[in-house]
Amino acid sequence: MRLRELRQDARLTQRRLAELAGWHESKVSKIEHGKQTPSEDDIRTWCRLVGADDHVLDLIATVRNVATAYREWRREWRAGAHRRQQTIAAQEAETTLFRIFEPTVLPGLLQTREYAAQRFRDNIAFHGTGGDVDTAVQARMARQEVLRRGDRDRRFHMVICEVALTIGLADDDVMIAQLERLLTLSTLPRLSLGIIPTRARHRRAPHHGFWVFDERMVLVETATAELTITQPREIAVYIQEFAWLASSAVYGAAARELIHTAIQTLRAS
C-alpha cells in the first residue's frame, strides 16, 4: 500500500508514526494491511508526518473511489442496461469538456438506434444475462441530447480509429445508416471529430477506449468491468494519452472523406 511505502521512505516505524499522530499503535498496522480504511483526516495527518503532502489529493481520491472504482459488467447487466445509461447521463450533465477515444466502436453519444441495439444485444448475449434492449436503447438516445442542449461552453472532442467505420459490429445496412448519421453529426459546432487513418503514424498504440470527463474522472471499459479513475495523476496520464492519439487523427473534410470512403466500401460489399 502506498501509505506504507511513504512511511518507510520517511524511516518511521509504525510505533513512531502512531506516537506522532496520537493514535493507538495498532491503527497504523491495520491501515497498512487493509483492515481499516483511513479517513481523509488520517491521510492528511499521515502525509504531513512523513513529509509527503503532495500525495494527499491522490490518496484521498483513492479512498473516495474504493467502493465505486470497479463495476463488474455481469452485475451491471443483471441490474438492467438502462440503469447504467441513466448513471452515465448524470455524469455527462456535469461535464463541460469531453475527451473520448474509441478504437473500434463508435461512441454511444453518436450511435443510431439500430447500431446501439446491436451493441446491447451482443453485450447481453456475451455476459449471459437477461436484457432490456429497448429501454437501454431509449436511455442511450436520451443521453444524446447533451450534444445539443445545456451549457453553451460544453465541448466534445472525440477520436476514433478508421477501423471503427467498417468493422462488422452490425449489418452493412445498419453501418451505412450509422456512418451517414456520423457525417451529419460531424458538422456540429461543439463537436470535434477526429479519425486516425489506419496507415497514419501512430504515436501511441490504441490499447482501449476511454472517456475523460473534464479533469475529474476517466471511465475505462475492460472485458469484465468498467473502471472509474479519479486519482489526479492518473487522469493526467489519460489526458496526455488522448492528446497523443488525437495528434494522429484527421479532422473536418479529411475525416468526412474517410467516412464517405467507408460508406462506398460497405455498399460495394
XYZ file of C-alpha atoms in Angstrom:
269
model
C 0.000 0.000 0.000
C 1.241 3.495 -0.837
C 0.896 4.750 2.736
C 3.259 2.057 3.992
C 5.812 2.978 1.332
C 5.640 6.642 2.323
C 6.187 5.740 5.988
C 9.148 3.540 5.111
C 10.637 6.226 2.884
C 10.441 8.595 5.860
C 12.221 5.961 8.009
C 9.474 5.887 10.598
C 8.374 2.741 12.386
C 4.689 2.011 12.793
C 5.008 2.727 16.505
C 6.744 6.078 15.960
C 4.192 7.230 13.386
C 1.351 6.302 15.742
C 3.024 8.235 18.574
C 3.459 11.356 16.431
C -0.150 11.163 15.258
C -1.562 10.444 18.702
C -3.063 7.154 17.550
C -3.173 3.675 19.052
C -0.216 1.719 17.704
C -2.424 -0.898 16.071
C -4.133 1.717 13.858
C -1.104 2.137 11.604
C -0.793 -1.626 11.139
C -4.500 -2.024 10.384
C -4.407 0.727 7.764
C -1.311 -0.669 6.092
C -2.768 -4.177 5.922
C -6.145 -3.039 4.629
C -8.035 -3.952 7.791
C -9.070 -0.341 8.411
C -9.902 2.337 5.855
C -8.182 5.628 6.694
C -10.310 8.751 6.927
C -9.390 11.813 4.902
C -8.044 13.423 8.086
C -5.955 10.297 8.716
C -4.425 10.640 5.248
C -3.640 14.318 5.754
C -2.023 13.592 9.114
C -0.051 10.633 7.733
C 1.281 12.610 4.766
C 2.191 15.610 6.932
C 4.187 13.437 9.338
C 6.090 11.616 6.594
C 6.713 14.766 4.566
C 4.529 13.769 1.626
C 1.875 16.466 1.449
C 1.985 16.319 -2.358
C 0.398 12.838 -2.200
C -2.681 13.915 -0.235
C -5.050 14.569 -3.146
C -4.264 11.310 -4.930
C -4.625 9.249 -1.769
C -7.911 10.887 -0.780
C -9.247 10.294 -4.302
C -8.293 6.633 -3.953
C -10.183 6.258 -0.664
C -13.265 8.002 -2.027
C -13.242 5.755 -5.054
C -12.719 2.370 -3.408
C -16.379 1.372 -3.449
C -17.211 2.507 -6.970
C -13.990 2.168 -8.950
C -14.807 -1.283 -10.293
C -18.175 -2.069 -11.821
C -18.419 -5.679 -12.936
C -20.286 -5.933 -16.248
C -22.139 -9.126 -15.383
C -23.597 -7.472 -12.287
C -24.339 -4.258 -14.201
C -26.211 -6.092 -16.947
C -28.278 -8.035 -14.406
C -29.372 -4.741 -12.860
C -30.530 -3.524 -16.264
C -28.514 -1.882 -19.021
C -30.765 1.175 -18.981
C -29.783 1.964 -15.400
C -26.134 2.309 -16.361
C -27.128 4.644 -19.188
C -29.002 6.825 -16.735
C -25.995 6.942 -14.406
C -23.705 7.993 -17.243
C -26.218 10.640 -18.322
C -25.991 12.221 -14.876
C -22.190 12.291 -15.112
C -22.348 13.805 -18.582
C -24.712 16.551 -17.456
C -21.989 17.761 -15.075
C -19.267 17.762 -17.729
C -18.085 20.704 -19.818
C -15.242 19.108 -21.794
C -15.497 15.541 -23.073
C -12.394 13.771 -24.403
C -13.483 10.429 -25.834
C -11.361 7.803 -27.538
C -12.783 4.619 -29.044
C -10.581 2.413 -31.263
C -13.195 0.056 -32.759
C -16.694 1.125 -31.710
C -18.478 4.401 -32.357
C -19.106 6.399 -29.153
C -22.561 5.943 -27.653
C -23.338 9.641 -28.000
C -23.065 9.281 -31.793
C -24.856 5.960 -32.283
C -28.054 5.387 -34.228
C -30.863 3.475 -32.566
C -30.182 0.363 -34.661
C -26.420 0.375 -34.079
C -26.946 0.847 -30.330
C -29.468 -2.003 -30.223
C -26.952 -4.358 -31.824
C -24.280 -3.400 -29.323
C -26.641 -4.010 -26.390
C -27.839 -7.351 -27.791
C -24.276 -8.578 -28.309
C -23.117 -7.483 -24.864
C -26.111 -9.061 -23.148
C -25.500 -12.317 -25.027
C -21.795 -12.276 -24.161
C -22.356 -11.788 -20.443
C -25.217 -14.285 -20.353
C -27.710 -12.025 -18.634
C -31.290 -11.012 -19.267
C -31.679 -7.895 -21.350
C -33.852 -4.838 -21.612
C -32.605 -3.779 -25.041
C -35.452 -1.407 -25.882
C -35.264 0.566 -22.636
C -31.458 0.615 -22.803
C -31.537 1.999 -26.351
C -34.081 4.611 -25.357
C -31.875 5.684 -22.451
C -28.872 5.957 -24.753
C -30.846 8.047 -27.235
C -31.921 10.333 -24.392
C -28.266 10.777 -23.426
C -27.537 12.215 -26.857
C -29.485 15.373 -26.009
C -26.328 16.533 -24.250
C -24.815 17.114 -27.702
C -27.289 19.875 -28.495
C -28.560 21.185 -25.187
C -27.172 22.547 -21.972
C -24.114 24.657 -21.315
C -23.084 26.651 -24.387
C -19.444 26.151 -23.413
C -19.775 22.369 -23.464
C -17.365 20.801 -25.941
C -16.861 17.278 -27.279
C -13.558 16.073 -28.671
C -13.956 12.515 -29.938
C -11.304 10.405 -31.630
C -11.893 7.038 -33.276
C -9.760 4.740 -35.392
C -10.591 4.278 -39.068
C -11.356 0.605 -38.488
C -14.402 1.627 -36.423
C -16.037 2.815 -39.655
C -16.181 -0.623 -41.276
C -15.597 -3.298 -38.619
C -18.510 -5.734 -38.639
C -20.169 -4.836 -35.361
C -23.514 -4.581 -37.163
C -25.051 -5.493 -40.535
C -23.939 -3.439 -43.517
C -27.222 -1.541 -43.825
C -27.049 -0.581 -40.165
C -23.416 0.504 -40.554
C -24.201 2.613 -43.620
C -27.032 4.410 -41.822
C -24.731 4.887 -38.853
C -21.998 6.436 -41.000
C -24.463 8.740 -42.708
C -25.534 9.969 -39.286
C -21.868 10.392 -38.366
C -21.437 12.690 -41.369
C -24.306 14.860 -40.140
C -23.094 14.985 -36.545
C -19.530 15.793 -37.618
C -20.698 19.289 -38.567
C -21.996 20.160 -35.088
C -20.166 23.283 -33.843
C -19.452 21.850 -30.401
C -18.134 18.502 -31.720
C -14.574 17.977 -32.908
C -14.448 14.543 -34.545
C -11.057 13.069 -35.298
C -10.377 9.833 -37.174
C -6.991 8.130 -37.050
C -6.271 6.660 -40.512
C -5.101 3.067 -40.350
C -1.787 3.894 -42.005
C -1.205 7.132 -40.088
C 1.882 7.356 -37.910
C 0.557 6.278 -34.514
C 2.480 7.978 -31.707
C 0.615 5.750 -29.236
C -0.794 2.261 -29.722
C -4.614 2.374 -29.281
C -4.930 -0.074 -26.385
C -8.529 0.511 -25.285
C -11.283 3.092 -25.263
C -11.656 5.658 -22.507
C -13.745 8.723 -21.684
C -12.300 11.731 -19.867
C -14.851 13.945 -18.086
C -13.259 17.379 -17.638
C -10.296 16.716 -15.364
C -12.229 14.939 -12.618
C -12.849 11.401 -13.875
C -11.931 8.801 -16.502
C -14.044 5.781 -17.463
C -12.262 2.757 -18.916
C -14.023 -0.341 -20.210
C -12.385 -3.767 -19.974
C -13.794 -7.157 -20.952
C -15.064 -7.754 -17.418
C -15.715 -4.364 -15.868
C -15.805 -0.597 -16.086
C -13.108 1.225 -14.162
C -13.662 4.695 -12.726
C -10.412 6.610 -12.287
C -10.356 9.737 -10.133
C -6.733 9.987 -8.998
C -5.376 13.281 -10.407
C -2.046 11.833 -11.541
C -3.756 9.001 -13.441
C -6.245 11.391 -15.035
C -3.285 13.476 -16.212
C -1.806 10.400 -17.916
C -5.065 9.744 -19.774
C -5.273 13.379 -20.850
C -1.768 13.087 -22.266
C -2.675 9.758 -23.891
C -5.668 11.397 -25.539
C -3.560 14.299 -26.826
C -1.054 11.909 -28.390
C -3.772 9.836 -30.033
C -5.543 12.956 -31.290
C -2.318 14.182 -32.884
C -2.500 11.235 -35.303
C -6.100 11.973 -36.323
C -7.523 13.948 -39.241
C -10.455 16.318 -38.874
C -13.043 18.217 -40.899
C -13.110 17.497 -44.629
C -10.354 14.870 -44.346
C -12.311 12.958 -41.699
C -15.522 13.150 -43.727
C -13.682 11.819 -46.745
C -12.748 8.716 -44.735
C -16.405 8.282 -43.777
C -17.526 8.649 -47.420
C -14.955 6.039 -48.461
C -16.184 3.647 -45.750
C -19.792 4.051 -46.958
C -18.723 3.256 -50.526
C -16.824 0.191 -49.305
C -19.850 -1.107 -47.418
C -22.199 -0.513 -50.348
C -19.849 -2.389 -52.664
C -19.526 -5.391 -50.363
